[in-house]
Short mmCIF file of C-alpha atoms and ligand atoms in Angstrom, two decimals:
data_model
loop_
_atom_site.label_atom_id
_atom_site.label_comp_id
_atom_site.label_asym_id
_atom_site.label_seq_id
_atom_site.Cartn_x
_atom_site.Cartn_y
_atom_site.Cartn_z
CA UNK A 1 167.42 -86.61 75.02
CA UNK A 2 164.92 -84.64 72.39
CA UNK A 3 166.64 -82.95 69.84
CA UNK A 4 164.79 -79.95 71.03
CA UNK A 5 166.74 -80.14 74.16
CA UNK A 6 170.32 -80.15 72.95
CA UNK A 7 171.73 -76.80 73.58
CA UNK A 8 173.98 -75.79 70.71
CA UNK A 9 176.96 -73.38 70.23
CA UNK A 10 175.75 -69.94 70.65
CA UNK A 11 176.10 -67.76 67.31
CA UNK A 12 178.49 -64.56 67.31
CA UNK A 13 175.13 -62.72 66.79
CA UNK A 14 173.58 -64.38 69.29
CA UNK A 15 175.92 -63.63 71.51
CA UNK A 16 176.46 -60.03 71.35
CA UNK A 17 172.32 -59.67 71.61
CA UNK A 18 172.39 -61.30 74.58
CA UNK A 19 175.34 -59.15 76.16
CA UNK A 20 172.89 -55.94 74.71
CA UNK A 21 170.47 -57.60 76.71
CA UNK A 22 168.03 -57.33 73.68
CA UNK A 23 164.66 -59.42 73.60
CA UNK A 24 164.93 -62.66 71.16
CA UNK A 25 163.12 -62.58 67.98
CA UNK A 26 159.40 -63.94 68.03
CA UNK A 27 159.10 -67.87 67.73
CA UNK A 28 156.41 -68.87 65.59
CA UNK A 29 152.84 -68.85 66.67
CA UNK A 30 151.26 -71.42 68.58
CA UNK A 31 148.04 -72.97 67.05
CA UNK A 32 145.68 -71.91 69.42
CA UNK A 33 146.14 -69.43 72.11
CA UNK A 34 147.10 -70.16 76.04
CA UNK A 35 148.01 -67.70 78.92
CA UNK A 36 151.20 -66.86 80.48
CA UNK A 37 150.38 -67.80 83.97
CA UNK A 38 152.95 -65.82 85.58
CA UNK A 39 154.77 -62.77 84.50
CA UNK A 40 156.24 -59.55 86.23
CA UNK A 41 155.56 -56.73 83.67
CA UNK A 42 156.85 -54.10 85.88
CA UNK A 43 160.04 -55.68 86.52
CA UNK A 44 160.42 -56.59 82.69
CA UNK A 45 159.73 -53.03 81.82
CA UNK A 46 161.96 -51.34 84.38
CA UNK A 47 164.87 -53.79 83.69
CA UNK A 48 164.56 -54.39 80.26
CA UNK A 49 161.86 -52.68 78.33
CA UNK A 50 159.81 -54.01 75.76
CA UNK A 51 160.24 -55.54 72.27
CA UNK A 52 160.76 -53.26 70.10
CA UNK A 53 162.25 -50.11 72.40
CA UNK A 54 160.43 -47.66 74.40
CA UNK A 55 156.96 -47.20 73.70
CA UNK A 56 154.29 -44.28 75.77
CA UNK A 57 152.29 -47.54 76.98
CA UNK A 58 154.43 -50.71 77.05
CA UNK A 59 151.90 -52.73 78.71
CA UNK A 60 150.20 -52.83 75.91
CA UNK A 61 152.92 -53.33 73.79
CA UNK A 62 153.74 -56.83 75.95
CA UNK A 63 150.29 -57.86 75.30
CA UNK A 64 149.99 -56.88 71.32
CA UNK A 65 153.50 -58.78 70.75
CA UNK A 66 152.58 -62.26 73.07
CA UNK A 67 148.66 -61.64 71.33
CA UNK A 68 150.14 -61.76 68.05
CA UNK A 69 152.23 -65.56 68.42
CA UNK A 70 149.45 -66.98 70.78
CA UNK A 71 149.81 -65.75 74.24
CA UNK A 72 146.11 -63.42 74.70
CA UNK A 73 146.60 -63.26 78.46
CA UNK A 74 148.45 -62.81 81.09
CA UNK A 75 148.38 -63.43 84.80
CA UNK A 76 150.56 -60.46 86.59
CA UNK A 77 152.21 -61.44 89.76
CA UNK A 78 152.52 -58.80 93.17
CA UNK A 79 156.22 -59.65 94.97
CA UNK A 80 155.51 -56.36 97.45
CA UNK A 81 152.79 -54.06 98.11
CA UNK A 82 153.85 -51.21 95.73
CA UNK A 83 154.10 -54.23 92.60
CA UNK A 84 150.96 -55.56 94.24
CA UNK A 85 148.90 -52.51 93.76
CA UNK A 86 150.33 -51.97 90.31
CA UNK A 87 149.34 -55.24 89.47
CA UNK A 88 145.78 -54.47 90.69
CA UNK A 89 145.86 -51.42 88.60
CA UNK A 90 146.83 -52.40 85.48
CA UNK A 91 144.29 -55.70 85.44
CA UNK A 92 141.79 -52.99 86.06
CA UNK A 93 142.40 -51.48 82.38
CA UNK A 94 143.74 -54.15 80.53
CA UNK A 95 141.27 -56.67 79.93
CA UNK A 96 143.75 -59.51 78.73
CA UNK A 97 145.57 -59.27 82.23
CA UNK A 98 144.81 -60.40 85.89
CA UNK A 99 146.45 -60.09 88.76
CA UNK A 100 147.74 -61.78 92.15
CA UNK A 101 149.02 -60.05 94.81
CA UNK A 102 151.38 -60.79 97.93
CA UNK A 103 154.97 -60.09 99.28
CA UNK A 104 157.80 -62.62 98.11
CA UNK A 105 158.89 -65.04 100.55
CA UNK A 106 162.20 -63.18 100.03
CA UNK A 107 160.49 -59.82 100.66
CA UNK A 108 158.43 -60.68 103.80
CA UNK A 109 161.40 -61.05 106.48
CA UNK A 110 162.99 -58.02 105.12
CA UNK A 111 159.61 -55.75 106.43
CA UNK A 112 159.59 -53.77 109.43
CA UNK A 113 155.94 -53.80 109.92
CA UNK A 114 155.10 -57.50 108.16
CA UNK A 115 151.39 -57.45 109.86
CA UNK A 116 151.05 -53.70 108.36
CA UNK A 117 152.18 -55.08 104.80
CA UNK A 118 150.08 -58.45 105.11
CA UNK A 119 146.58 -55.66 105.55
CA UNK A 120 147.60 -54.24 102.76
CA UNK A 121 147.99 -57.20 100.34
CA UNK A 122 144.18 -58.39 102.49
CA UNK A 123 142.38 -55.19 101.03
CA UNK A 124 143.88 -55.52 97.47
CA UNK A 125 142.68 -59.62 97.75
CA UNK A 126 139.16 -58.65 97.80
CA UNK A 127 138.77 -56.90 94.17
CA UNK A 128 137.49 -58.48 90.99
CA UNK A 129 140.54 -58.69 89.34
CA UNK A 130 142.45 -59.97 91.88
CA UNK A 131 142.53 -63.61 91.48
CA UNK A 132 145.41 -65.00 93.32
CA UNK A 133 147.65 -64.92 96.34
CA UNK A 134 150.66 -64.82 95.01
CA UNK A 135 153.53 -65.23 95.25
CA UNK A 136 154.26 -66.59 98.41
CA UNK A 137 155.68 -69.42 99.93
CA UNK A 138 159.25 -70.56 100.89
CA UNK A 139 162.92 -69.84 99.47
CA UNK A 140 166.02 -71.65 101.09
CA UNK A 141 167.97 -70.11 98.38
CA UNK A 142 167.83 -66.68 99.37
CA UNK A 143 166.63 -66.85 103.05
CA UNK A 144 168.86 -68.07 106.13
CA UNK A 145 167.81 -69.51 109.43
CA UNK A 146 167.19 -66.25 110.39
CA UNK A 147 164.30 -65.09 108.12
CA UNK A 148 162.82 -68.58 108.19
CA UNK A 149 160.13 -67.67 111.01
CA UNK A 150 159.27 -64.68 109.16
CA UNK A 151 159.10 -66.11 106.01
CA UNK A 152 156.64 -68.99 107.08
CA UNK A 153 154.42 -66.50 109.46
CA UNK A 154 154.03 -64.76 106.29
CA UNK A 155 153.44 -68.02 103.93
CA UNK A 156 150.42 -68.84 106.54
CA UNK A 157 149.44 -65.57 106.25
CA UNK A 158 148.91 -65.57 102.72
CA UNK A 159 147.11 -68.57 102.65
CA UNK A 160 144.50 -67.76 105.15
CA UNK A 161 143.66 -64.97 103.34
CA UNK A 162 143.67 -66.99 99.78
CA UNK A 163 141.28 -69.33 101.34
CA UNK A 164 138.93 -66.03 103.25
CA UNK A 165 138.56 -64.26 99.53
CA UNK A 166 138.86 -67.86 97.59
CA UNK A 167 141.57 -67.04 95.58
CA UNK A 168 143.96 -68.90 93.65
CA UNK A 169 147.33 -69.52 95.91
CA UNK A 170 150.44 -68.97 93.79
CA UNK A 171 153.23 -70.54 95.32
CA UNK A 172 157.17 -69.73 94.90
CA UNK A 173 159.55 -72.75 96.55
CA UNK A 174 162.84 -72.76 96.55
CA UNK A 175 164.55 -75.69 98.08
CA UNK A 176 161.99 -76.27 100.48
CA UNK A 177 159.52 -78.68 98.71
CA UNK A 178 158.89 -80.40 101.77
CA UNK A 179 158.20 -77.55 104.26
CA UNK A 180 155.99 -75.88 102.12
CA UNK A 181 153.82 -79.52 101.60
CA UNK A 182 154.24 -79.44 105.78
CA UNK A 183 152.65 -75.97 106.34
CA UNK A 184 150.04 -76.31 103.44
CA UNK A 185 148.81 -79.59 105.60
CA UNK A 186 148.61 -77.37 108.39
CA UNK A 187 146.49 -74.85 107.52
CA UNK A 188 144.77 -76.56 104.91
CA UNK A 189 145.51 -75.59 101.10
CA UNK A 190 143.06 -73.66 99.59
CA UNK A 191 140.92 -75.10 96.81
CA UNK A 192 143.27 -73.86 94.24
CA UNK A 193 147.17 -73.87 94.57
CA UNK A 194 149.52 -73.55 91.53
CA UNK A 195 153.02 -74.46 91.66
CA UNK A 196 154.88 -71.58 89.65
CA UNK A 197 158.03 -72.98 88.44
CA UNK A 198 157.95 -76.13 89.16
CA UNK A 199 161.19 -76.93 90.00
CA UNK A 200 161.01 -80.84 91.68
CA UNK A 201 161.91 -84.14 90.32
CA UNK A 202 159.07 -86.75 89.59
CA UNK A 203 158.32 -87.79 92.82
CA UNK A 204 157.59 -84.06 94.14
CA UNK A 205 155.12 -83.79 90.83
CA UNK A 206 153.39 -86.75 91.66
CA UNK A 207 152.76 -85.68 95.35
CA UNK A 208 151.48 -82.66 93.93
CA UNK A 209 149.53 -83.86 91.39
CA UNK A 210 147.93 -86.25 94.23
CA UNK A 211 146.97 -83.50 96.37
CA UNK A 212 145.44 -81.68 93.49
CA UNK A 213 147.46 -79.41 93.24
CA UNK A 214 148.73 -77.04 89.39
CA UNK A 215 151.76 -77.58 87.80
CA UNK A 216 153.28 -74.48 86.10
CA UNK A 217 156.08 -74.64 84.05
CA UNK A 218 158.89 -71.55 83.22
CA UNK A 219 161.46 -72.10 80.41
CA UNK A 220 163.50 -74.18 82.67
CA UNK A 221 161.94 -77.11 81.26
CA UNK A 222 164.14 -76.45 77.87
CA UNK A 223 167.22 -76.11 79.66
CA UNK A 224 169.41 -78.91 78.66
CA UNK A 225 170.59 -80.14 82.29
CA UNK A 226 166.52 -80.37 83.43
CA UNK A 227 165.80 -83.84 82.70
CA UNK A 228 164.79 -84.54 86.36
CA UNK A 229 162.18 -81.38 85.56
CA UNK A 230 161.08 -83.20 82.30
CA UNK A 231 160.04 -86.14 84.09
CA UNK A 232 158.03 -84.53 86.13
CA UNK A 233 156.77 -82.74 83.32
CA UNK A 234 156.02 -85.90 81.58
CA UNK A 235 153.38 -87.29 84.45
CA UNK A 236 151.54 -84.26 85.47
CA UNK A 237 148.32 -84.55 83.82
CA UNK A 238 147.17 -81.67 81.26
CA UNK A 239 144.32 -80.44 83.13
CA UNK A 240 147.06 -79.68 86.61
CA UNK A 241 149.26 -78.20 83.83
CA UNK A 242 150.04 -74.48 83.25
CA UNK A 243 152.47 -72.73 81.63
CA UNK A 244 154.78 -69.34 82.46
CA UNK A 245 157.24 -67.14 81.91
CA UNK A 246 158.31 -65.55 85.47
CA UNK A 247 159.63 -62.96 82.86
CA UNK A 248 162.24 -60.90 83.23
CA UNK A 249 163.66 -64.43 84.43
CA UNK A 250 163.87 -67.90 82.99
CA UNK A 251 164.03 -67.05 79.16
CA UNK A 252 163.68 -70.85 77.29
CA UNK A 253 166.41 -71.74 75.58
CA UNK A 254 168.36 -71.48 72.54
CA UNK A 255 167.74 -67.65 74.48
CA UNK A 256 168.58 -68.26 78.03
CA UNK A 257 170.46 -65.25 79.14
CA UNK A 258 168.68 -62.81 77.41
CA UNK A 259 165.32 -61.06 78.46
CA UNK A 260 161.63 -63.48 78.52
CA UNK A 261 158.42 -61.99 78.29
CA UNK A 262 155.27 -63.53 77.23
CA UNK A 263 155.52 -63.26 73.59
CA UNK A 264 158.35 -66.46 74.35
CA UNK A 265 155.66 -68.60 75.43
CA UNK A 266 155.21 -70.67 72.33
CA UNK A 267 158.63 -72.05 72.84
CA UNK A 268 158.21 -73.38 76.34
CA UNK A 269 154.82 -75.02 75.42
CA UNK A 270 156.53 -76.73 72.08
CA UNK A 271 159.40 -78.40 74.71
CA UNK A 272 156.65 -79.48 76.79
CA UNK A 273 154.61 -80.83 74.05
CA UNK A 274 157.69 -82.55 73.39
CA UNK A 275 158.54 -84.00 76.74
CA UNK A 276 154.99 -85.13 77.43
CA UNK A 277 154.67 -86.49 73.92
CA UNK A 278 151.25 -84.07 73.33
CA UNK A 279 149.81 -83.20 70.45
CA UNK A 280 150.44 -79.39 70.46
CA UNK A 281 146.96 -77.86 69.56
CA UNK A 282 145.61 -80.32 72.36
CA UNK A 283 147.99 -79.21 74.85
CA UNK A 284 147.49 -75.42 74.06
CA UNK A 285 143.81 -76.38 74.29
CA UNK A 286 144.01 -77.66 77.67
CA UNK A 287 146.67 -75.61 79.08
CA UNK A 288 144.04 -72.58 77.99
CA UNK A 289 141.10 -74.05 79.69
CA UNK A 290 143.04 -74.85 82.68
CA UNK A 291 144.17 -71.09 82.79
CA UNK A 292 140.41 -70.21 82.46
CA UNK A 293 139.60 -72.40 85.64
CA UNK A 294 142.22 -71.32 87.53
CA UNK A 295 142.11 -67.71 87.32
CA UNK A 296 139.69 -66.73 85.17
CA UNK A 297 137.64 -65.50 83.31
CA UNK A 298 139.50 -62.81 82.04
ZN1 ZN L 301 158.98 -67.16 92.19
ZN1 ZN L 302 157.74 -64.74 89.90
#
């Protein structure tokens, strides 16, 4: 469809950066400055490092090069206890990140003691800079029938306690749009629930949108084969809209394949801007205030 979208031959250079698994170059800045709703900094600094090469305090690194094209904060994301703690830590001394906290769906059926983990994640909920519960929900893709119970005993879990701390709920579903709808009904969503890469089609968006519920959008939506993802994109409203990187993962194109991090931002927002026909500084405006009710302040 857009221009934007078209995917074209990779470069020679390109191609050997990507094999070196080196970070792409900086896109330009954005006008005005949004969050990255979702990263993993200690899985992008363990697997790939930072811009630039090894630095004595990468976090800070992250945040100078994302600061510097648009992208002042950042909203670090728990998958376990030890990443969940980390998380909690490092929003503790660096003011432009917060922090959810929670065991992956994949994680949770893989525990020996999930009740044991679950307290843990409970007593990291209740500080300051904790904002969400996240990420949890459902994954089909990586789960079988057999971790299924465990993964959904967890998934309850994690929303009870979003809703006992009020907390943003920071959902991961993969292939299993509907059961994760079913067993939000169930419990009762809390008053906040964000999406994180939003991967349905336009009827799953507008269900969501219906119930209220946020929108967040990885580089995905520049891949060229996500048109189905582009409508979707196309009727959420701006104020259910966020954006992410789920860095290490996801990088937006023309750099799929090689590292994201939140400095990559700018060229996710421009392909949504794009797709939902938005003036750019007025969708960086409201993604940014939609950040700011959602998790923040910072
Ligand atoms: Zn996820
Ligand atoms: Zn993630």
């Amino acid at each position: 469809m857009l221009s934007l979208m078209s995917e074209p031959r990779e470069s020679r250079r390109d191609r050997a950066a990507r094999r070196a698994g080196e970070f792409p170059p900086a896109p330009e800045s954005l006008p005005r400055a949004v969050l990255d709703s979702h990263t993993h900094l200690d899985i992008t600094v363990s697997e790939a490092g930072v811009p630039g090469g090894p630095a004595d305090d990468p976090v800070a690194v992250a945040i100078a090069v994302a600061t510097k094209v648009g992208v002042d904060r950042l909203v670090q994301v728990g998958v376990d206890v030890a990443s969940s703690r980390w998380g909690a830590d490092t929003a503790d001394r660096y003011p432009a990140v917060l922090a959810t906290v929670a065991l992956h769906p994949n994680e949770a059926p893989r525990l020996s003691d999930l009740d044991e983990a679950l307290r843990e994640i409970e007593s990291l909920a209740a500080r300051d800079r904790v904002r969400g519960i996240g990420e949890t929900g459902m994954d089909f893709f990586r789960t079988g029938d057999e971790g299924r119970a465990a993964q959904e005993e967890s998934f309850r879990a994690h929303i009870a306690i979003a809703k006992r701390y009020d907390k943003t709920l920071v959902i991961h579903d993969r292939d299993a749009h509907a059961d994760v709808l079913r067993i939000l009904d169930d419990e009762g969503a809390p008053d906040r629930v964000v999406l994180h890469c939003f991967s349905g089609d336009a009827d799953f968006a507008r269900e969501c949108v219906r119930r209220g519920y946020l929108l967040s959008f990885a580089g995905t939506v520049t891949f060229g084969s996500a048109t189905a993802l582009r409508e979707a994109a196309a009727l959420t409203p701006v104020d259910q809209m966020l954006v992410e990187t789920d860095a290490p993962y996801l990088t937006p194109m023309p750099y799929r394949g090689r590292p994201n991090a939140s400095y990559l931002i700018p060229l996710t927002v421009r392909a949504l801007a794009a797709t939902t026909g938005s003036d750019l500084d007025e969708l960086c405006a409201a993604i940014s205030a939609t950040g700011d009710r959602v998790f923040g302040p910072w």
